[in-house]
mmCIF file of C-alpha atoms in Angstrom:
data_model
loop_
_atom_site.group_PDB
_atom_site.id
_atom_site.type_symbol
_atom_site.label_atom_id
_atom_site.label_comp_id
_atom_site.label_asym_id
_atom_site.label_seq_id
_atom_site.Cartn_x
_atom_site.Cartn_y
_atom_site.Cartn_z
ATOM 1 C CA MET A 29 18.754 59.637 -16.788
ATOM 2 C CA PRO A 30 17.984 55.979 -14.932
ATOM 3 C CA GLN A 31 14.643 55.005 -14.520
ATOM 4 C CA THR A 32 13.544 54.804 -10.845
ATOM 5 C CA LYS A 33 11.003 51.595 -11.305
ATOM 6 C CA ASN A 34 12.696 48.360 -11.671
ATOM 7 C CA THR A 35 10.572 45.388 -13.076
ATOM 8 C CA MET A 36 12.449 42.415 -11.474
ATOM 9 C CA SER A 37 11.203 40.747 -8.607
ATOM 10 C CA CYS A 38 12.482 41.634 -5.158
ATOM 11 C CA HIS A 39 14.610 38.930 -3.307
ATOM 12 C CA TYR A 40 17.570 38.785 -1.472
ATOM 13 C CA GLN A 41 20.692 38.341 -3.359
ATOM 14 C CA GLN A 42 24.226 39.750 -3.077
ATOM 15 C CA LEU A 43 25.421 42.912 -5.134
ATOM 16 C CA ASN A 44 27.180 42.173 -8.287
ATOM 17 C CA GLU A 45 29.671 44.308 -10.156
ATOM 18 C CA VAL A 46 26.964 46.142 -12.461
ATOM 19 C CA GLN A 47 25.044 47.208 -9.279
ATOM 20 C CA HIS A 48 28.208 48.363 -7.595
ATOM 21 C CA LYS A 49 28.747 50.859 -10.497
ATOM 22 C CA ALA A 50 25.295 51.479 -10.356
ATOM 23 C CA ILE A 51 25.225 52.727 -6.942
ATOM 24 C CA GLU A 52 28.632 54.651 -7.826
ATOM 25 C CA THR A 53 26.827 56.562 -10.531
ATOM 26 C CA LEU A 54 23.628 57.098 -8.687
ATOM 27 C CA LEU A 55 25.335 58.507 -5.595
ATOM 28 C CA LYS A 56 26.930 61.163 -7.995
ATOM 29 C CA LEU A 57 23.539 62.182 -9.070
ATOM 30 C CA LYS A 58 22.520 62.553 -5.487
ATOM 31 C CA TRP A 59 20.191 59.878 -5.139
ATOM 32 C CA SER A 60 19.215 59.012 -1.583
ATOM 33 C CA TYR A 61 19.885 55.716 -0.257
ATOM 34 C CA ARG A 62 16.256 54.634 -0.471
ATOM 35 C CA LYS A 63 15.938 55.643 -3.734
ATOM 36 C CA ILE A 64 18.746 53.638 -4.748
ATOM 37 C CA ALA A 65 17.282 50.595 -3.040
ATOM 38 C CA GLN A 66 14.156 50.776 -4.832
ATOM 39 C CA TYR A 67 16.102 50.991 -8.253
ATOM 40 C CA LEU A 68 18.223 48.109 -7.338
ATOM 41 C CA CYS A 69 15.437 46.063 -5.608
ATOM 42 C CA CYS A 70 17.008 45.590 -2.725
ATOM 43 C CA ASN A 71 16.596 46.450 0.902
ATOM 44 C CA VAL A 72 18.061 50.304 2.045
ATOM 45 C CA SER A 73 20.171 48.627 4.725
ATOM 46 C CA THR A 74 22.229 46.457 2.266
ATOM 47 C CA ILE A 75 22.771 49.825 0.113
ATOM 48 C CA SER A 76 23.638 51.400 3.436
ATOM 49 C CA ARG A 77 26.182 48.865 4.434
ATOM 50 C CA GLU A 78 27.768 48.525 1.063
ATOM 51 C CA ILE A 79 28.454 52.132 0.596
ATOM 52 C CA LYS A 80 30.120 51.962 4.207
ATOM 53 C CA ARG A 81 32.306 49.077 2.983
ATOM 54 C CA GLY A 82 33.130 50.506 -0.229
ATOM 55 C CA SER A 83 33.787 54.256 0.808
ATOM 56 C CA THR A 84 37.398 55.691 1.120
ATOM 57 C CA ARG A 85 38.732 58.702 2.452
ATOM 58 C CA GLN A 86 40.060 61.353 0.083
ATOM 59 C CA ILE A 87 41.353 64.801 0.192
ATOM 60 C CA GLY A 88 39.850 67.711 -1.975
ATOM 61 C CA PRO A 89 41.230 70.415 -3.491
ATOM 62 C CA ASN A 90 40.886 72.761 -0.483
ATOM 63 C CA LYS A 91 42.710 69.740 1.318
ATOM 64 C CA LYS A 92 39.728 69.201 3.396
ATOM 65 C CA PRO A 93 39.182 65.513 4.074
ATOM 66 C CA TYR A 94 35.523 63.802 2.305
ATOM 67 C CA VAL A 95 34.228 60.245 1.807
ATOM 68 C CA ILE A 96 33.428 58.984 -1.601
ATOM 69 C CA TYR A 97 32.032 55.372 -2.934
ATOM 70 C CA PHE A 98 34.115 53.547 -5.403
ATOM 71 C CA ALA A 99 32.488 50.562 -7.112
ATOM 72 C CA GLU A 100 36.078 48.676 -7.404
ATOM 73 C CA THR A 101 36.509 49.221 -3.797
ATOM 74 C CA GLY A 102 33.166 47.719 -3.073
ATOM 75 C CA GLN A 103 33.656 44.635 -5.659
ATOM 76 C CA SER A 104 37.351 43.986 -4.497
ATOM 77 C CA ILE A 105 36.117 43.705 -0.906
ATOM 78 C CA HIS A 106 33.164 41.599 -1.666
ATOM 79 C CA GLU A 107 35.469 39.019 -3.876
ATOM 80 C CA LYS A 108 37.839 38.715 -0.739
ATOM 81 C CA ARG A 109 34.829 37.850 1.563
ATOM 82 C CA ARG A 110 33.425 35.211 -0.977
ATOM 83 C CA GLN A 111 36.874 33.586 -1.027
ATOM 84 C CA ALA A 112 36.695 33.549 2.707
ATOM 85 C CA CYS A 113 32.999 32.107 3.288
ATOM 86 C CA HIS A 114 33.401 28.690 1.885
ATOM 87 C CA SER A 115 33.374 25.612 4.222
ATOM 88 C CA VAL A 116 36.128 24.122 5.385
ATOM 89 C CA ASP A 117 37.077 20.476 4.604
ATOM 90 C CA TRP A 118 36.166 17.884 7.087
ATOM 91 C CA ARG A 119 39.514 16.416 6.781
ATOM 92 C CA VAL A 120 40.928 19.770 8.401
ATOM 93 C CA LYS A 121 38.678 20.316 10.695
ATOM 94 C CA ALA A 122 38.737 16.631 12.267
ATOM 95 C CA PRO A 123 42.089 14.713 10.988
ATOM 96 C CA LEU A 124 42.091 12.474 13.871
ATOM 97 C CA PHE A 125 38.653 11.249 13.279
ATOM 98 C CA PHE A 126 39.820 10.224 9.406
ATOM 99 C CA GLU A 127 43.056 8.814 10.841
ATOM 100 C CA LEU A 128 41.700 6.258 13.308
ATOM 101 C CA LEU A 129 38.859 5.678 10.479
ATOM 102 C CA GLN A 130 41.022 4.565 7.939
ATOM 103 C CA GLU A 131 43.363 2.688 10.288
ATOM 104 C CA GLU A 132 40.035 0.701 11.406
ATOM 105 C CA LEU A 133 38.302 0.042 8.454
ATOM 106 C CA ARG A 134 41.599 -1.363 6.598
ATOM 107 C CA LYS A 135 42.192 -3.728 9.338
ATOM 108 C CA LYS A 136 41.965 -7.793 8.282
ATOM 109 C CA TYR A 137 39.415 -8.438 11.020
ATOM 110 C CA ARG A 138 37.509 -5.272 12.131
ATOM 111 C CA VAL A 139 34.365 -4.885 14.246
ATOM 112 C CA HIS A 140 33.537 -1.330 13.291
ATOM 113 C CA SER A 141 31.573 -0.146 10.306
ATOM 114 C CA VAL A 142 31.615 3.414 9.155
ATOM 115 C CA ASP A 143 28.140 3.993 11.078
ATOM 116 C CA SER A 144 29.454 2.454 14.081
ATOM 117 C CA PHE A 145 32.678 4.107 13.996
ATOM 118 C CA VAL A 146 31.056 7.483 13.943
ATOM 119 C CA ASN A 147 29.152 6.548 16.871
ATOM 120 C CA TRP A 148 31.962 5.369 18.731
ATOM 121 C CA PHE A 149 34.108 8.443 18.284
ATOM 122 C CA LYS A 150 31.146 10.621 19.241
ATOM 123 C CA ILE A 151 30.976 8.552 22.540
ATOM 124 C CA HIS A 152 34.745 8.335 23.201
ATOM 125 C CA ARG A 153 35.809 11.797 21.802
ATOM 126 C CA PRO A 154 32.743 13.977 22.491
ATOM 127 C CA LYS A 155 34.804 17.204 22.640
ATOM 128 C CA LEU A 156 36.387 16.601 19.170
ATOM 129 C CA PRO A 157 34.740 17.441 15.922
ATOM 130 C CA TYR A 158 33.477 14.474 13.586
ATOM 131 C CA PRO A 159 31.432 14.536 10.382
ATOM 132 C CA SER A 160 28.156 12.637 9.779
ATOM 133 C CA THR A 161 27.703 9.330 8.088
ATOM 134 C CA PRO A 162 26.697 10.400 5.063
ATOM 135 C CA THR A 163 29.761 12.876 4.704
ATOM 136 C CA VAL A 164 32.013 9.731 5.392
ATOM 137 C CA TYR A 165 30.299 7.931 2.273
ATOM 138 C CA ARG A 166 30.422 10.766 0.182
ATOM 139 C CA TYR A 167 34.193 11.237 0.619
ATOM 140 C CA ILE A 168 34.802 7.325 0.176
ATOM 141 C CA ASP A 169 32.882 7.618 -3.065
ATOM 142 C CA ALA A 170 34.886 10.745 -4.249
ATOM 143 C CA GLY A 171 38.091 8.861 -3.654
ATOM 144 C CA LEU A 172 39.213 11.648 -0.968
ATOM 145 C CA LEU A 173 40.326 8.764 1.551
ATOM 146 C CA MET A 174 42.646 5.712 1.326
ATOM 147 C CA ILE A 175 39.294 3.609 2.033
ATOM 148 C CA LYS A 176 37.561 2.248 -1.020
ATOM 149 C CA ASN A 177 33.983 0.836 -1.609
ATOM 150 C CA SER A 178 35.662 -2.705 -2.338
ATOM 151 C CA ASP A 179 37.028 -2.408 1.647
ATOM 152 C CA LEU A 180 33.262 -2.112 2.509
ATOM 153 C CA LEU A 181 31.738 -5.450 1.510
ATOM 154 C CA ALA A 182 28.370 -4.673 3.052
ATOM 155 C CA LYS A 183 27.881 -1.661 0.926
ATOM 156 C CA LEU A 184 28.283 -3.469 -2.114
ATOM 157 C CA ARG A 185 25.626 -5.761 -1.584
ATOM 158 C CA ARG A 186 23.438 -3.104 -0.245
ATOM 159 C CA ARG A 187 20.542 -2.071 -2.697
ATOM 160 C CA VAL A 188 19.793 1.523 -3.437
ATOM 161 C CA ARG A 189 16.334 2.553 -2.048
ATOM 162 C CA GLY A 190 14.529 5.498 -2.629
ATOM 163 C CA SER A 191 11.430 6.272 -5.066
ATOM 164 C CA TYR A 192 13.280 8.826 -6.621
ATOM 165 C CA ARG A 193 15.389 6.412 -8.696
ATOM 166 C CA LYS A 194 15.698 2.722 -9.437
ATOM 167 C CA HIS A 195 18.553 0.487 -8.604
ATOM 168 C CA ALA A 196 20.337 -0.868 -11.661
ATOM 169 C CA ARG A 197 21.879 -4.008 -11.415
ATOM 170 C CA LEU A 198 25.059 -3.886 -13.380
ATOM 171 C CA ASN A 199 26.182 -7.477 -12.339
ATOM 172 C CA LYS A 200 22.677 -9.008 -14.058
ATOM 173 C CA HIS A 201 23.346 -12.474 -15.466
ATOM 174 C CA ILE A 202 22.117 -12.373 -19.155
ATOM 175 C CA LEU A 203 20.952 -15.855 -20.554
ATOM 176 C CA GLY A 204 20.901 -14.811 -24.322
ATOM 177 C CA GLN A 205 18.772 -12.435 -26.231
ATOM 178 C CA SER A 206 15.217 -10.986 -25.086
ATOM 179 C CA ILE A 207 12.308 -12.099 -26.633
ATOM 180 C CA GLU A 208 11.606 -8.466 -27.313
ATOM 181 C CA ASN A 209 14.413 -8.301 -29.855
ATOM 182 C CA ARG A 210 12.532 -11.187 -32.366
ATOM 183 C CA PRO A 211 11.858 -10.177 -35.636
ATOM 184 C CA PRO A 212 8.804 -8.301 -36.269
ATOM 185 C CA GLU A 213 7.327 -11.551 -38.772
ATOM 186 C CA ALA A 214 7.470 -13.380 -35.835
ATOM 187 C CA ASN A 215 4.568 -12.017 -34.239
ATOM 188 C CA LYS A 216 2.060 -13.303 -36.875
ATOM 189 C CA SER A 217 2.934 -16.772 -35.875
ATOM 190 C CA LEU A 218 2.958 -18.106 -39.663
ATOM 191 C CA LYS A 219 5.788 -20.586 -39.128
ATOM 192 C CA ILE A 220 6.956 -23.198 -36.640
ATOM 193 C CA GLY A 221 9.135 -21.795 -34.019
ATOM 194 C CA HIS A 222 7.053 -18.506 -33.939
ATOM 195 C CA TRP A 223 5.128 -19.617 -31.106
ATOM 196 C CA GLU A 224 6.293 -18.997 -27.599
ATOM 197 C CA GLY A 225 5.219 -22.633 -26.490
ATOM 198 C CA ASP A 226 7.514 -24.222 -29.082
ATOM 199 C CA LEU A 227 10.349 -23.142 -26.801
ATOM 200 C CA VAL A 228 8.826 -25.064 -23.395
ATOM 201 C CA LYS A 229 10.815 -28.149 -22.606
ATOM 202 C CA GLY A 230 9.014 -30.585 -20.576
ATOM 203 C CA LYS A 231 8.497 -34.155 -19.597
ATOM 204 C CA ARG A 232 5.315 -34.321 -22.479
ATOM 205 C CA VAL A 233 6.175 -35.341 -25.906
ATOM 206 C CA ALA A 234 3.965 -33.124 -28.495
ATOM 207 C CA ILE A 235 2.023 -36.049 -30.744
#
């Protein structure tokens, strides 16, 4: 006999395969929808809709039809709907936008940047869908377009801003080894050359 209390925190989540099988088992035990909802820690309307979706019409021994819930049917419907609920690629929703964008930004002499082209398309094609500027940059970084970061010279010079991460200069000019890599005995300054002042070159000559 399953327990009627559940120690899991109640929050919205989609039913999984284990919960579908639990619903089928509890319905055979003549549990009410509300009692099943309390056991699975979800809303009673969720249980009601799930049973309605996963129920099929059967013919009994007395040739009378009846409706029964099957966990496999509910799980199959759930998986089909999950496959159809993903977002559509912007390259499919706005093919004209990306065609004109790539044509414009690959010109030798161009007047538009990514941001200005998005605004231009918004004004001149108000009835057509178009992505946002950050979305276009994400597509470029992911290599989904013919445009590369090397085609956007201003982007290469731009420093990454934000308090959550620091800008790493990959093209930093390194002039020899750092003073932090000197041996530990140099910190005692016992020999000539261990002082930092010995490395300073100026007009004055030490006597």
